[in-house]
Amino acid sequence: MRKNSEIKYLFEPKSIAVIGASQNPEKIGYKIVQNIVSSQFRGNIYPINPKGGELLGNKIYSSILDVEDNIDLACIAVPAKYTFDVVKECGKKGVKYLAIITSGFSEVGNLEEEKKMVSYAKKNGMRILGPNIFGIYSSIAPVNATFGPGNIKRGNVAIITQSGALGIAMIGKTKFENIGLSAIVSVGNKSDLEEAELLEYLIDDKNTKVILMYIEGIKKGEKLVSILKQATKKKPIVVIKSGRSKRGAQAAASHTGSLAGADEIFSDIMKQCGVLRAESIEEALNWSKFLSNTPKPMGENAVIITNGGGIGVMAADASEKYGVNLYDDFEVLKNTFKDAVPDFGSTKNPVDLTGQAKISDYEIAINTALKNKEIHSIICLGCETAVINSESLKSTIKSIYKRSRSEKPIVFSFFGGQEIEDSINFLRRKGVPIFSDVYEAISCLGVLYISKRRLKDKVEQLKSINIDFKKINQIIKDVQKDNRTFLLSHEAQNLMQAANIQNPKSILARNLDEATKAAEEIGYPVVMKIVSKDIIHKSDAGGVALNLADKKELIDAYQAIIYNCKKYKPEAHIVGVEVSEMVKKGTEIIIGSRRDHTFGPIVMFGLGGIYVEIMKDVSFRAYPLNSHEARIMIKEIKSYPLLLGVRGEKKKDINSIVDTILKVGAVLYNFPDITDIEINPLVVYKERHGAKAVDVRILLYNKGDLDE
Ligand code: ACO
């Protein structure tokens, strides 16, 4: 396997072969050669076609084996049925990277042929981009080895796209929007190279300031998470992921041959990685353009300058939504803006210049804001009025933006008729971040702040977790010996103890005598539950008794439980009953962990205990995670304030929740035989009083599934 440090041969090839190069200008094999030539590629170009001849000043070789030079990159544009033969020839030649343009593989169910190519390439030290791609453009080479538009605008946004058609369209759209590209890579079926490996190159690429990814499905999620966490510490990453809806997910799956992960999990894990998830391509491009052109704010204080109250209030709402902090030192604001605002205006934030404001008044106010060191970013808004002259709007904003660009972030939103719209279009072409929708403008500032905060995020080391590996291993082995894929309640509780997760004191009793002794040892009141691998739904079977106050109640309950369960399922093998401490009331939460198809071990946290299904107030993270990430995950749910204590209640023991999340994740991560762990409820008490795992469900893989 080629080392990933060699990925530069893909982005900075010195020699490229185009196999399937055609003299027919209508064909893709012609277009690729034409694009490489016109992109002023400084290396050698080797068109390959059995017919020989010449193409755009380059000799056509009848076989790649006839080329004497080493080949860094071979673009393959021959029909699918010939592609494997071509891959084999490339292997003989010792080509480093293959960009397989050809369609007709896993995306249409032809997985076998794709696997054959990948396995051959691996054995012969080649890496594959694609198949089913439009190619790669890299400004550093520079090379446009795509069959998309020529003449790509150079710049500092890199795009990785799973959709070919959207990718090609984005080349056109970025040019129209005046967004320069450092690279655009089509990954298609991702048979070998995936986003993670391309990111490894792009995060250290000096030409790339922002990375935009269009994703339909992820194959190696764990690797992607780990690289994204590192990448966002260096530069902003914007992601658009299609397949949010069930229908969308199906379309994406059939389109790319890979399954889209559940959308909520994807969103939460992207947040964990510090990735900016956009709702639409438009939004992703707006953000990328802004982030690639704007200085980092020196601090959190933003100021709104407006000519209308309504739009100012909307901007305040949008600022809250996108986490933009509005500066509120009214004394400083008053001193700063008193000369720019008429008496009947407002120097509070939003700074209201009132409806009489001319563009020259905006200029004064913005210049004042630029000069004040306490103000770190500016939101400039306007509603169309008779005193706003569109010509001066265009020229003044263009020049203000040019000046402010190197000093402070600034976004503009103007709303009105044809003249305003024309001015916006004109200014956008000039690169000014101006929008008719105030939310669009402020979302740009919001993501700038998120990426700035991300750069400052301390990377907390993962602490080693104190769990009894030997004991957990033994519990799992015993369950497997019994041919079960689920742990009985007392086994799950023993596992919790081995993981140092607090749980109610509980003892397995095989008869009434043992049950009474157990209750005395634990202390009344107690809970009693049936233990039988044949009875999963214990309450339905009448196999649970709560709050047993004394020996008499315990004896009655024991007899009732055994009677009910025998009646419910006469053939059930009953091991006995589990006698447990009746835990005190507290706040009920749920903590889970499971192996996700896409991301591997993930953890879940939510409030609501048994009502979680209805409330769906949960958050997810990929494991490994550190306590800082676990804390953010806890804060993210809507009912988080309940943990802080409402209506005179004390704050809950959030440290215990963090600790339990980390331990549950660690158990799943370290024991590959476990598929699911769910504590529901974990009863949490006030600060420093801990939490108890009351009900625990643990599932194992079927041995057969693991061997497959
Ligand atoms: N070595 C070198 N050249 C060869 C070989 C070979 N082993 N075999 C064939 N060729 C030549 C052919 O003779 C032909 O050259 P010619 O024009 O001189 O005769 C050339 O290679 C191309 O072969 P064709 O049979 O003409 O195939 P065509 O160009 O029509 O199609 C292609 C090939 C483009 C790869 C097609 O099979 C394909 O997959 N198209 C879809 C591409 C695509 O959409 N990619 C996906 C992403 S982008 C998006 O979604 C928009």
PDB file of C-alpha atoms in Angstrom, residues 6 18 30 38 101 105 111 120 159 208 237 239 279 318 331 375 387 391 395 398 491 514 518 527 539 596 603 649 690:
ATOM      1  CA  GLU A   6       2.766  10.236  -1.177  1.00  0.00           C
ATOM      2  CA  VAL A  18      -4.620   9.949 -20.033  1.00  0.00           C
ATOM      3  CA  TYR A  30     -10.183  14.506 -25.435  1.00  0.00           C
ATOM      4  CA  SER A  38      -4.787  24.594 -21.064  1.00  0.00           C
ATOM      5  CA  ILE A 101     -13.342   8.533 -14.594  1.00  0.00           C
ATOM      6  CA  PHE A 105     -19.171  -0.037 -11.202  1.00  0.00           C
ATOM      7  CA  LEU A 111     -19.275  -4.232  -7.106  1.00  0.00           C
ATOM      8  CA  TYR A 120      -5.131  -5.445  -7.811  1.00  0.00           C
ATOM      9  CA  ILE A 159     -13.766  21.200  -2.628  1.00  0.00           C
ATOM     10  CA  THR A 208      -6.127  26.105   0.960  1.00  0.00           C
ATOM     11  CA  ILE A 237     -14.331  22.795   7.132  1.00  0.00           C
ATOM     12  CA  VAL A 239     -19.891  20.131   4.969  1.00  0.00           C
ATOM     13  CA  GLU A 279     -28.114  23.281   4.876  1.00  0.00           C
ATOM     14  CA  ALA A 318     -30.254  35.913  13.885  1.00  0.00           C
ATOM     15  CA  GLU A 331     -21.544  53.714  27.581  1.00  0.00           C
ATOM     16  CA  ILE A 375     -15.732  46.415  18.510  1.00  0.00           C
ATOM     17  CA  VAL A 387     -32.301  58.677   0.460  1.00  0.00           C
ATOM     18  CA  GLU A 391     -24.815  54.257  -7.134  1.00  0.00           C
ATOM     19  CA  SER A 395     -19.206  52.517  -4.694  1.00  0.00           C
ATOM     20  CA  LYS A 398     -17.116  48.446  -2.263  1.00  0.00           C
ATOM     21  CA  GLU A 491     -24.957  -9.848  34.918  1.00  0.00           C
ATOM     22  CA  GLU A 514     -31.692 -16.417  49.895  1.00  0.00           C
ATOM     23  CA  ALA A 518     -30.343 -10.620  50.543  1.00  0.00           C
ATOM     24  CA  VAL A 527     -37.024  -4.168  44.723  1.00  0.00           C
ATOM     25  CA  SER A 539     -43.115  -6.261  34.068  1.00  0.00           C
ATOM     26  CA  ASP A 596     -22.809   2.538  14.446  1.00  0.00           C
ATOM     27  CA  VAL A 603     -22.396   7.293  22.780  1.00  0.00           C
ATOM     28  CA  GLU A 649     -34.099  22.221  42.997  1.00  0.00           C
ATOM     29  CA  GLY A 690     -23.556  10.643  42.301  1.00  0.00           C
TER      30      GLY A 690
END
